[in-house]
Coordinates of C-alpha atoms and ligand atoms in Angstrom, one line a residue:
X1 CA 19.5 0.8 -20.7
X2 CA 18.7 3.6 -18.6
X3 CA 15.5 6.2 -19.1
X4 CA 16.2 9.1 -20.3
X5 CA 15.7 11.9 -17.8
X6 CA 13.6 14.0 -20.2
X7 CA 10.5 12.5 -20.7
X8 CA 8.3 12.1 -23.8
X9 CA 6.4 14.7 -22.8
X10 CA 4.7 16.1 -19.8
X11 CA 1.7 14.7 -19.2
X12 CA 0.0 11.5 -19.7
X13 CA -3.3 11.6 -20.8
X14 CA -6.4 9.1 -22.4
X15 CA -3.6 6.3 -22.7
X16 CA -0.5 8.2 -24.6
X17 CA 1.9 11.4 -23.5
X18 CA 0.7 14.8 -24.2
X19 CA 2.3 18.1 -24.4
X20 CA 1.4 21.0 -24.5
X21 CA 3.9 23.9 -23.8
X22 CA 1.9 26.8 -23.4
X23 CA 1.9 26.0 -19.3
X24 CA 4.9 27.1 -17.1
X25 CA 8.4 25.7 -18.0
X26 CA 9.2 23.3 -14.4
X27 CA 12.6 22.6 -14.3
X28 CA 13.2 19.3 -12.7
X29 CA 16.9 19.7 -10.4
X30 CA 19.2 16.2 -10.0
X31 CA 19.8 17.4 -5.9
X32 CA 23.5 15.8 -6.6
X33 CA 24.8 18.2 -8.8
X34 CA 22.2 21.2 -8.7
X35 CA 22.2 20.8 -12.7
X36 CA 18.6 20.9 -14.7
X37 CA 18.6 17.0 -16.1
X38 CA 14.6 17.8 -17.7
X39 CA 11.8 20.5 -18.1
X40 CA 8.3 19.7 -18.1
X41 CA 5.4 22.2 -18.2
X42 CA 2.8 22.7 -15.8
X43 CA -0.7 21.6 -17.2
X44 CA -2.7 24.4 -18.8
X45 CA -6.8 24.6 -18.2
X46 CA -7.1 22.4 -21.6
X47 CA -4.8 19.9 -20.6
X48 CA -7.0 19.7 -17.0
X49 CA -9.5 19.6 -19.1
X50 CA -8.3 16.6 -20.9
X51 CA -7.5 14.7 -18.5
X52 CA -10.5 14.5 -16.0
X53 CA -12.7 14.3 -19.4
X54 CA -11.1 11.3 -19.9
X55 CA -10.7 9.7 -16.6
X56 CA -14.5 10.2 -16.5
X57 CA -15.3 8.8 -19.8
X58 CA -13.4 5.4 -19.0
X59 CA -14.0 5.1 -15.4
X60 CA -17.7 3.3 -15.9
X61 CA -16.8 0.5 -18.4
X62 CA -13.9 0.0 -15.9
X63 CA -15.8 -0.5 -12.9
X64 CA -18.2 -2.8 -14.7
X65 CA -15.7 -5.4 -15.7
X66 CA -15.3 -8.6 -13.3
X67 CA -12.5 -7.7 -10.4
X68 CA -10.4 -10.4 -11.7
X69 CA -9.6 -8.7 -14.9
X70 CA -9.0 -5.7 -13.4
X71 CA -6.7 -7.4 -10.8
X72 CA -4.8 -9.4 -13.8
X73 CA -4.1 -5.9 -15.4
X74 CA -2.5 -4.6 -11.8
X75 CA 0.2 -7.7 -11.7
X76 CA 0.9 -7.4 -14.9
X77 CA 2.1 -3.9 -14.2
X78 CA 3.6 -5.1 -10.9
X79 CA 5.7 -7.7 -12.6
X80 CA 7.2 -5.5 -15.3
X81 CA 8.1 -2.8 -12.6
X82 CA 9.7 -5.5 -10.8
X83 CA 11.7 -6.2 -14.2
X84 CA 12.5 -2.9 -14.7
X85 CA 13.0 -1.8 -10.8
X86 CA 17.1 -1.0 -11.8
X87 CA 16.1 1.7 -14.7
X88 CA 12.9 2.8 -12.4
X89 CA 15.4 3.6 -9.6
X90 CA 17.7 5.0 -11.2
X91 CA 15.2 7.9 -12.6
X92 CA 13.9 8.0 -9.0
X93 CA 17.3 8.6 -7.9
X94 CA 17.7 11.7 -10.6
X95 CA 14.2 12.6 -9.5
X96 CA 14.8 12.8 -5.8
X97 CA 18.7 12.5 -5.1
X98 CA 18.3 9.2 -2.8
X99 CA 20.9 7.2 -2.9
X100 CA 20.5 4.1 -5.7
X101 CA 21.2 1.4 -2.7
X102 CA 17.8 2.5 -1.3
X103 CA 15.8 3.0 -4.5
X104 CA 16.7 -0.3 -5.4
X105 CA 14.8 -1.7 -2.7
X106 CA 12.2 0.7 -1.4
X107 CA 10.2 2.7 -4.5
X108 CA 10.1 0.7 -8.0
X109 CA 9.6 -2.4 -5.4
X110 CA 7.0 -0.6 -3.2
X111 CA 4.7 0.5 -6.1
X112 CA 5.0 -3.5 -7.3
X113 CA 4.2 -5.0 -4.4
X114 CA 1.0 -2.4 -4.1
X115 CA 0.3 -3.6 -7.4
X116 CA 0.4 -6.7 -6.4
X117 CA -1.5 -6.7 -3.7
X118 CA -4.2 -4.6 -5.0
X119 CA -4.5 -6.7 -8.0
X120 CA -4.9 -9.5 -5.8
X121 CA -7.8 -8.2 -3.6
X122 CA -9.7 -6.8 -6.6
X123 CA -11.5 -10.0 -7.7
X124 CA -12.5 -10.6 -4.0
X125 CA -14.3 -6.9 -3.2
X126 CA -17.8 -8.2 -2.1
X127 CA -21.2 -6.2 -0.1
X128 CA -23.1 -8.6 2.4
X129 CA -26.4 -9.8 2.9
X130 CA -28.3 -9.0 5.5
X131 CA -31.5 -11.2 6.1
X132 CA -34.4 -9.5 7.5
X133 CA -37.1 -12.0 8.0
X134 CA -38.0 -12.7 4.4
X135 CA -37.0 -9.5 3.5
X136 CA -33.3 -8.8 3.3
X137 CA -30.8 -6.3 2.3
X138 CA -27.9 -6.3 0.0
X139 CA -24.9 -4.3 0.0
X140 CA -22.9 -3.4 -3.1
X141 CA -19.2 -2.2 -3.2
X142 CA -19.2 0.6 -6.1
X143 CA -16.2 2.7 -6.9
X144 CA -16.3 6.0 -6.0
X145 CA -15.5 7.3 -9.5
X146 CA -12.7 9.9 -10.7
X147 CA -10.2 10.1 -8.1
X148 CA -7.3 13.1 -7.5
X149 CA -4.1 11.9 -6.3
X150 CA -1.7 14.5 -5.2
X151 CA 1.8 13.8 -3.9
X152 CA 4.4 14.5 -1.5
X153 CA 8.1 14.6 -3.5
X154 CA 10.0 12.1 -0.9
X155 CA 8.8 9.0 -2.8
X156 CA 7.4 10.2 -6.4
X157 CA 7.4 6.2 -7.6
X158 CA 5.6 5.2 -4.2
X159 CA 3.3 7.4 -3.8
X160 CA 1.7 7.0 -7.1
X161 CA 1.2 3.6 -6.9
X162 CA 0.2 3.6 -3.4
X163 CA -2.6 6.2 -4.6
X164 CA -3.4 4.2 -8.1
X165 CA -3.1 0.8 -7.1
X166 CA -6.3 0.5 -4.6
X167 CA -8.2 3.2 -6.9
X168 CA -8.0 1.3 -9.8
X169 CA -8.7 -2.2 -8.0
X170 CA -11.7 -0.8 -6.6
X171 CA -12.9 0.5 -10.4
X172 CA -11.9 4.1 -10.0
X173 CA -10.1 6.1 -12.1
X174 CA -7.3 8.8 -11.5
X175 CA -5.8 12.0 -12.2
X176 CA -2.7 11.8 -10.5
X177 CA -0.4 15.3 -10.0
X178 CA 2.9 14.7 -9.1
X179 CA 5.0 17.4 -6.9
X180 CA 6.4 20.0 -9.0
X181 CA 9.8 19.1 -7.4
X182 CA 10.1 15.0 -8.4
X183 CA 7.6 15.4 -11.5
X184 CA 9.2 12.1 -13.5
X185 CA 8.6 8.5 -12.2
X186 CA 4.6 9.0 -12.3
X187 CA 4.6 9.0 -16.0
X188 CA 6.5 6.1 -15.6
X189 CA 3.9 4.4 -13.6
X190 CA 0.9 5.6 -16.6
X191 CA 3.3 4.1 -18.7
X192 CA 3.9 0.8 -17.4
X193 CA 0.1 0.4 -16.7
X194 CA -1.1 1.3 -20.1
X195 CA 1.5 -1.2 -21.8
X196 CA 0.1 -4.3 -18.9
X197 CA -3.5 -3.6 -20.6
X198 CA -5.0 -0.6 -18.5
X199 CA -7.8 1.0 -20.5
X200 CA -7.5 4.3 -22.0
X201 CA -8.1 6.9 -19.6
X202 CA -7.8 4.9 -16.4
X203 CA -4.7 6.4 -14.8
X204 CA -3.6 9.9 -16.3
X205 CA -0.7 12.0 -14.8
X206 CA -0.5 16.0 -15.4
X207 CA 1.9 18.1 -14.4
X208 CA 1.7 21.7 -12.0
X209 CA 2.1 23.0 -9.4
X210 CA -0.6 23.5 -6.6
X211 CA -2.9 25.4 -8.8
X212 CA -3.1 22.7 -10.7
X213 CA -4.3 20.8 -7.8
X214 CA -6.4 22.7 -6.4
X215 CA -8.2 23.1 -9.8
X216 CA -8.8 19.6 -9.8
X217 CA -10.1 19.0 -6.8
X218 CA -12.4 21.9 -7.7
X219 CA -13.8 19.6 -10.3
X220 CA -18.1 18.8 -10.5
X221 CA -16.0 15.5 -11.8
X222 CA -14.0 14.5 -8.8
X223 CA -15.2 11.9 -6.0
X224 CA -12.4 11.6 -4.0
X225 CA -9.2 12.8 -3.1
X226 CA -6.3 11.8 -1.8
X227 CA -3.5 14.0 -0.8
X228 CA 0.0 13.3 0.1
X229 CA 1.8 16.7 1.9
X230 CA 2.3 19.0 4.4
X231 CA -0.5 19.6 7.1
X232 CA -0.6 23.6 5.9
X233 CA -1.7 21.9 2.3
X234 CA -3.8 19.1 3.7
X235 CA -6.1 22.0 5.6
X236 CA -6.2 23.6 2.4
X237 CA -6.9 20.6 -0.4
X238 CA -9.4 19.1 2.7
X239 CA -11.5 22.4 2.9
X240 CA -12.1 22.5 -0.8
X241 CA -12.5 18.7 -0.6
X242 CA -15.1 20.0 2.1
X243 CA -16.9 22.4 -0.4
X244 CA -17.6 19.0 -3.2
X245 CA -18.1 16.6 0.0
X246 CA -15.5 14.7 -1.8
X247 CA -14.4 11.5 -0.4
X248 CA -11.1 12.5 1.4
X249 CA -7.5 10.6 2.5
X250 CA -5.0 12.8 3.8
X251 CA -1.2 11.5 4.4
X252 CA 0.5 14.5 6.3
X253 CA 2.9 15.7 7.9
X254 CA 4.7 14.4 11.9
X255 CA 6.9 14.7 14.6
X256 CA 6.7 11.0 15.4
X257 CA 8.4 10.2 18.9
X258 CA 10.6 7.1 19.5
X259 CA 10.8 6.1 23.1
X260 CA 14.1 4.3 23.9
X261 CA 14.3 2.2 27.4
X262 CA 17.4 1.7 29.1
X263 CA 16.5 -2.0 28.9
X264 CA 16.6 -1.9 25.1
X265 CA 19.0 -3.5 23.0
X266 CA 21.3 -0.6 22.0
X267 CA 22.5 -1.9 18.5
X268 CA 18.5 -2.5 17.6
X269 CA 17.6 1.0 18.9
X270 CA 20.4 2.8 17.4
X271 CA 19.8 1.1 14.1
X272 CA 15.8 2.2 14.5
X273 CA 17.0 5.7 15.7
X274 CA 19.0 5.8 12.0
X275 CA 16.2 4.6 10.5
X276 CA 13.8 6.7 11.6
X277 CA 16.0 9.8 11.0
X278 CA 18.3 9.0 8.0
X279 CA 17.1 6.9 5.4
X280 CA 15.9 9.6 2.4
X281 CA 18.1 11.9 4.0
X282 CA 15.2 12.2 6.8
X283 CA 12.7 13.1 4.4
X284 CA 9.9 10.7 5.8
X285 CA 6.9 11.5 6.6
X286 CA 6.4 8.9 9.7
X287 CA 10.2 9.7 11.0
X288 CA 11.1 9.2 14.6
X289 CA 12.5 12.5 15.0
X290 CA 11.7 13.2 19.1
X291 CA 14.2 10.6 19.9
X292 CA 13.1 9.8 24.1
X293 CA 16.2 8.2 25.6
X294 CA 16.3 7.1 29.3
X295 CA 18.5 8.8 31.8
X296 CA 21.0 5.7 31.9
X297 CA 21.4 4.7 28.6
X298 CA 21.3 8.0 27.2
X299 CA 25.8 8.4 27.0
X300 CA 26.0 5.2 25.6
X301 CA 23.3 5.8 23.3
X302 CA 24.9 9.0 21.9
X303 CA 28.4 7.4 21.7
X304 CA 27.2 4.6 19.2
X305 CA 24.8 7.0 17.3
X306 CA 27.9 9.0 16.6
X307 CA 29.7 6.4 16.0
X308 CA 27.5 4.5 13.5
X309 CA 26.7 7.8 11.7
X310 CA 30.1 7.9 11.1
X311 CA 29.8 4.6 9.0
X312 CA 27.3 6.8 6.6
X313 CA 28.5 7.1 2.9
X314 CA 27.6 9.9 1.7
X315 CA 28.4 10.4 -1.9
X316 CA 27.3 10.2 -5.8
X317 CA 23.9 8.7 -5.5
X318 CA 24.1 6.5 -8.2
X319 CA 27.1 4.6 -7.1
X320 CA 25.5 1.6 -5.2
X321 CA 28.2 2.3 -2.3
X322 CA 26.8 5.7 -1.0
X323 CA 24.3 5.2 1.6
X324 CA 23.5 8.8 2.2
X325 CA 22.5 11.3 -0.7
X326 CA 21.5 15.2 -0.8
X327 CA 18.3 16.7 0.0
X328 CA 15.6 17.0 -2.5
X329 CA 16.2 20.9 -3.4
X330 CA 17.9 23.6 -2.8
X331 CA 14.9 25.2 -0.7
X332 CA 14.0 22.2 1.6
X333 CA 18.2 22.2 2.3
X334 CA 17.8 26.1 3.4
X335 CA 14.3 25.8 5.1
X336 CA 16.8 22.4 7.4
X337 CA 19.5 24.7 8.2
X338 CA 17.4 27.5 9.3
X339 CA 16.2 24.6 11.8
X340 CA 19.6 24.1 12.9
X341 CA 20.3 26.9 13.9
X342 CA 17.3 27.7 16.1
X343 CA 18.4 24.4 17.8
X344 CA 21.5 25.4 18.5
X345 CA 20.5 29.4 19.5
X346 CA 17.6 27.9 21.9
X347 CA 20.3 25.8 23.4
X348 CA 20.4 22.8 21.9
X349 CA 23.7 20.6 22.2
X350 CA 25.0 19.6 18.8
X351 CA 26.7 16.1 19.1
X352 CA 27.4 16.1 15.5
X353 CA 26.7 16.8 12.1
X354 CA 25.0 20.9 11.7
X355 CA 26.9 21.7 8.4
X356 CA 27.0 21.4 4.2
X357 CA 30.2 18.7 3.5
X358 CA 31.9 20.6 0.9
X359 CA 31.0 19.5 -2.2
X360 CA 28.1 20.8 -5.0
X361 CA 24.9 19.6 -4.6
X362 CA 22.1 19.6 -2.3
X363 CA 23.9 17.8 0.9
X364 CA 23.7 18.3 4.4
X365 CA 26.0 16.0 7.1
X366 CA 23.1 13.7 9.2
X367 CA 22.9 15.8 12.5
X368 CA 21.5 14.9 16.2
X369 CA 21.5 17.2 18.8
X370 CA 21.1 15.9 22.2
X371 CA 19.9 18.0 25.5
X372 CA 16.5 19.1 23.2
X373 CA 13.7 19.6 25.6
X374 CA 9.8 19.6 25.1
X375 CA 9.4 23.2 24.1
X376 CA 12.3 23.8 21.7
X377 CA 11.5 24.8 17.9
X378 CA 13.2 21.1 16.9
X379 CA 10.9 19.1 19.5
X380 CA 8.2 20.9 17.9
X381 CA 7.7 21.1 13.7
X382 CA 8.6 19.1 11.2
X383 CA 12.0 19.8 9.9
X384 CA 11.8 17.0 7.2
X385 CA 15.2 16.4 6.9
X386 CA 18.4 14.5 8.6
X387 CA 18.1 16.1 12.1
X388 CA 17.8 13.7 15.1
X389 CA 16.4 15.6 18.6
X390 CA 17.4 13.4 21.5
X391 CA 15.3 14.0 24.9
X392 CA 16.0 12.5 28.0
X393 CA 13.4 10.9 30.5
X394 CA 13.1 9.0 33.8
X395 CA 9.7 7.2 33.6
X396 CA 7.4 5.1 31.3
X397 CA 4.1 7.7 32.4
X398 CA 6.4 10.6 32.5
X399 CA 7.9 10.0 29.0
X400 CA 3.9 9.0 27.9
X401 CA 2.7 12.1 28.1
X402 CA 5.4 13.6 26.4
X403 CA 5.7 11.3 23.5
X404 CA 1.5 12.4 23.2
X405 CA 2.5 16.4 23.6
X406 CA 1.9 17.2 19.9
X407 CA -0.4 17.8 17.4
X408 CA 0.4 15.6 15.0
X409 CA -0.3 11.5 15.5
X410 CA 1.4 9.8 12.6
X411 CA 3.6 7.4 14.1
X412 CA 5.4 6.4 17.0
X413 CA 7.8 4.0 18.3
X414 CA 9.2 2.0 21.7
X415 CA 12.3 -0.1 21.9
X416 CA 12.3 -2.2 25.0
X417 CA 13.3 -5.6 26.1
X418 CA 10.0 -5.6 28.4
X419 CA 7.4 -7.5 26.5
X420 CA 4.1 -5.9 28.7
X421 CA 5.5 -2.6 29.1
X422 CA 5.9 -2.4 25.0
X423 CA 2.0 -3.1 24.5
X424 CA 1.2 -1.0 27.0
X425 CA 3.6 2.1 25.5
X426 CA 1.7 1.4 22.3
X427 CA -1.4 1.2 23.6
X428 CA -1.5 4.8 24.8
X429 CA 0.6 6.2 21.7
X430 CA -1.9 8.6 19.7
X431 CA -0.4 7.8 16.6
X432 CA -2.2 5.7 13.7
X433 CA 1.2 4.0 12.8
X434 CA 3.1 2.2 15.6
X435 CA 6.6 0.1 16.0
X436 CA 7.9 -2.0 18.7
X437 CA 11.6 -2.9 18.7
X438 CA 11.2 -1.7 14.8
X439 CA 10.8 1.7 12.9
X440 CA 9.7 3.2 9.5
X441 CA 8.5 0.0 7.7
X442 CA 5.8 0.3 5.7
X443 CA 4.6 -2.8 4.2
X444 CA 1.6 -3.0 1.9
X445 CA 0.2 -5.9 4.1
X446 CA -0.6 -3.4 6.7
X447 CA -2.5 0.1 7.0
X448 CA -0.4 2.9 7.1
X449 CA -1.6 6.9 7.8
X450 CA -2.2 9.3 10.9
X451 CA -4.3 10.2 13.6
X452 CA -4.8 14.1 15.2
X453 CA -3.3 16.6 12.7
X454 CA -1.6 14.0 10.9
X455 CA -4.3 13.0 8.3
X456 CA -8.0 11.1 7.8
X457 CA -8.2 7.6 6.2
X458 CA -5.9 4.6 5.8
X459 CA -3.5 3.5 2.8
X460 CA -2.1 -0.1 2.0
X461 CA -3.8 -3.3 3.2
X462 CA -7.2 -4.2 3.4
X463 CA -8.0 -0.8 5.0
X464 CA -7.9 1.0 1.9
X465 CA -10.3 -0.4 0.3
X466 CA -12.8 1.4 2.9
X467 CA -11.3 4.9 1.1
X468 CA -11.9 4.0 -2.5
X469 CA -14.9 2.4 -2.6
X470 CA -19.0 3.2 -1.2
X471 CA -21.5 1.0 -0.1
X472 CA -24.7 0.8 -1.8
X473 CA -27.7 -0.5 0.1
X474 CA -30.4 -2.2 -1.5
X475 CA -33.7 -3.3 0.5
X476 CA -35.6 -6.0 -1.5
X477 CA -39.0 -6.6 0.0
X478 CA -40.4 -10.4 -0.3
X479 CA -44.0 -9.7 1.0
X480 CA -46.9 -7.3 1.0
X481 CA -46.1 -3.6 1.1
X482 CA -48.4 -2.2 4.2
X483 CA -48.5 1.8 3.9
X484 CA -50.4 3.4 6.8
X485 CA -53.5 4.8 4.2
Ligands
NDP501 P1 3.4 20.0 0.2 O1 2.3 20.0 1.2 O2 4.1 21.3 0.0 O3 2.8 19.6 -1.3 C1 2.1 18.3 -1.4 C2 1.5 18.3 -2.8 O4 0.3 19.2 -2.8 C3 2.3 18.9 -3.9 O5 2.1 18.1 -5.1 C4 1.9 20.3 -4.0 O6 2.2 20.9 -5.3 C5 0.4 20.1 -3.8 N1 -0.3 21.4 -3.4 C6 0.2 22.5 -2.8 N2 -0.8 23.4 -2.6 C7 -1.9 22.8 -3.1 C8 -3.3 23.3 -3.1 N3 -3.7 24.4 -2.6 N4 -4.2 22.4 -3.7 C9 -3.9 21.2 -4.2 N5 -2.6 20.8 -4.2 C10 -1.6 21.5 -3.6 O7 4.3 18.8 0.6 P2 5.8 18.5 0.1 O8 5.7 18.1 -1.3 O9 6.7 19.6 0.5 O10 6.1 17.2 0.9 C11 6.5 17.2 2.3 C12 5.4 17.0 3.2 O11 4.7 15.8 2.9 C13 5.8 16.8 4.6 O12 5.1 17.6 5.5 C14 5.6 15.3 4.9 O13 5.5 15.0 6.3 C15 4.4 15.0 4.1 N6 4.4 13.6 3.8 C16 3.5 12.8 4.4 C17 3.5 11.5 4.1 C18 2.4 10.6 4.7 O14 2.2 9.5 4.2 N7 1.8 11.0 5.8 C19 4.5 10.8 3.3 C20 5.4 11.8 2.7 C21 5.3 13.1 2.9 P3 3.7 21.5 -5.6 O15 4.5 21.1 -4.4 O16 4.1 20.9 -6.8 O17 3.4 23.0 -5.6

């Protein structure tokens, strides 16, 4: 069995699917064939309504149950996601065009193991005591209350879970908004937690574009927010965050460097170098897309990137052979190109790739361009799709301060055989998310999110748990209570 594309209905809401079709019509593209495969509508003021009324009427009872019930409900869900991961991918693969051989193993299986994980932690959240004399204080861990989840439409499965999963360990509850482009496998995830024994209310998903975010986070209701995006829509959903003094976590945007040394084992790097620029068809956020290559490993470097690249299947997304699918839409493909070409008009060498294969569908041949230097329009932005800018350098302080030449700080990456010199590179990275003879893992074991422009807070691991929950401190006094008259 396979899920249908079109879901039951738009939104889910106070434990079941609601519709309501007097919001916008959103038709949801499958990137392969450029063909409408579902419509949902975009959630109307009532349906808003709805669905932080209900969050906020079940988030209390929630919180006040023992963490170890709510952690048994969070591994339920985790193992029937695992059980279902080949139907879950496959919708995420109509959702987002990826290729099948990657869903398979990185979205249905990365919102279990956050599950997992979250549902593990919840019966161990804990305050401290502090002792003050005879006189002490206590802390208390408290949820913050109704969270706003708002995501990104690289990894629609992923991305809810990641948001949900610590939120509802830490006795929150969420409205979660998926991006109007991939608005499918949330729903999925409501679904799946209701049916492991999540109350009523706890996790609702509504559809809509950014007004429909923004109008949440708007909300008297709303705590916290958490935002996966852009940096132009992280200034915006952080400012009215600003206006609530809402709890904020902000997983933006980068243009992640990935220093390769000449002592480096090639195959390694060039195999980081693809994965930091070609799995989702380069739509990842913490991508290694400033490719540093020193001066003389830099031919041989290009030679087997080319070489390799040629060894990418690109193809019908659901057949488990094709290793490299479309881009998400139609837009992001245009808004990709039109970075191709300034590469190549500021003088940019294109080594290969640059053009549409010919075929329907959303696809764009992986590209690297070699020759980039620091103040060309693809060494700069975000392109967010399957472009790789190689730059050459000499020296580890020379290539340093380059790597650091940005605004954004999300991650960043060294592949060397020189065991001191790696620590060191990583040590001066500004980047929240670093990898040494590695790239673009993201286990749930360990924090994950930016520094500079590239976002506030932490998601994943312990960290998390910092974001989505407050510390209440209680002073209890033992003695006499001396007041000055
Ligand atoms: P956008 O910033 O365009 O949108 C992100 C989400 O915010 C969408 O759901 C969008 O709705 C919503 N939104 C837009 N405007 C507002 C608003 N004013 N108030 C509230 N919500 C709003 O990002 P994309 O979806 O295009 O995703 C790509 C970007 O995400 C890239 O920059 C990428 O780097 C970043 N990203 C970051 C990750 C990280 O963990 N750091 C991971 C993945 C992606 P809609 O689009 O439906 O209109």
């Amino acid at each position: 069995m396979t899920y249908p594309t079109q879901p039951t209905a738009s939104h889910f809401i106070d434990g079941a699917y609601v519709e309501d079709t007097a919001g916008t019509p959103i038709e949801v593209i499958y990137p392969a064939t450029g063909k409408t495969i579902a419509t949902v509508y975009e959630a109307t003021p009532a349906i808003i309504e709805k669905a932080l009324a209900s969050a906020q009427s079940a988030q209390k009872a929630w919180a006040a149950l023992p963490g170890v019930e709510r952690g048994r409900i969070l591994r339920r869900a985790a193992d029937m996601i695992r059980e279902r991961n080949h139907d879950l991918s496959v919708l995420e693969t109509m959702d987002t065009g990826k290729p099948l051989s990657e869903t398979l193993v990185a979205d249905a299986t990365s919102a279990a193991d956050s599950l997992e994980f979250f549902g593990g932690i919840a019966a161990s959240l804990t305050g401290e005591t502090i002792q003050l004399g005879d006189d002490f204080v206590y802390t208390r861990r408290e949820a913050l209350g109704v969270c706003v989840g708002i995501g990104a439409w690289n990894y629609p499965t992923q991305i809810a879970a990641w948001k949900g999963a610590p939120a509802l360990a830490c006795g929150n509850s969420m409205v979660f908004k998926p991006s109007e482009t991939t608005p499918l496998c949330a729903l999925k995830v409501a679904e799946i937690l209701h049916e492991a024994g999540l109350p009523a209310g706890l996790y609702n998903v509504i559809q809509g574009r950014g007004g429909v975010g923004a109008a949440l986070i708007g909300d008297t209701r709303v705590a916290k927010v958490s935002l996966t995006g852009s940096v132009a829509t992280g200034r915006k959903v952080y400012a009215a965050a600003a206006e609530g003094i809402r709890n904020v976590t902000m997983e933006l945007g980068g243009k992640s460097p990935l220093v390769i040394f000449d002592d480096a084992d090639l195959e390694k790097a060039v195999s980081g170098a693809i994965l930091g620029n070609f799995y989702s068809t380069g739509q990842v956020c913490s991508n290694g897309t400033r490719v540093f290559v020193q001066s003389g490993i830099k031919e041989a470097f290009l030679a087997r990137m080319t070489e390799r690249l040629a060894g990418a299947k690109l193809g019908d997304p659901l057949d488990e052979a094709t290793t490299f699918g479309p881009m998400v839409s139609e837009a992001q493909l245009g808004i990709v190109e039109g970075f191709i070409a300034k590469g190549i008009e500021e003088g940019a060498r294109l080594v290969t790739g640059g053009t549409r294969p010919d075929r329907d569908g959303f696809y764009l041949l992986p590209t690297v361009f070699a020759d980039v230097t620091d103040d060309m329009t693809i060494a700069r932005e975000e392109i967010f799709g399957p472009v790789m800018s190689v730059l050459d350098f000499e020296t580890e302080e020379e290539v340093l301060t380059r790597a650091n030449d940005t605004p954004y700080g999300l991650a960043a990456g060294v592949f060397t055989n020189d065991l001191t010199r790696a620590h060191r590179m990583v040590a001066g990275f500004e980047a929240g998310t670093c990898y040494i003879n590695h790239y673009n893992l993201a286990p749930v074991e360990a924090p994950f999110g930016g520094s500079k422009l590239s976002g506030v807070g932490r998601e994943n691991s312990k960290a998390a748990i910092e974001y989505y929950t407050q510390i209440k401190s209680v002073y209890v006094g033992m003695g006499d209570v001396e007041a000055p008259f």
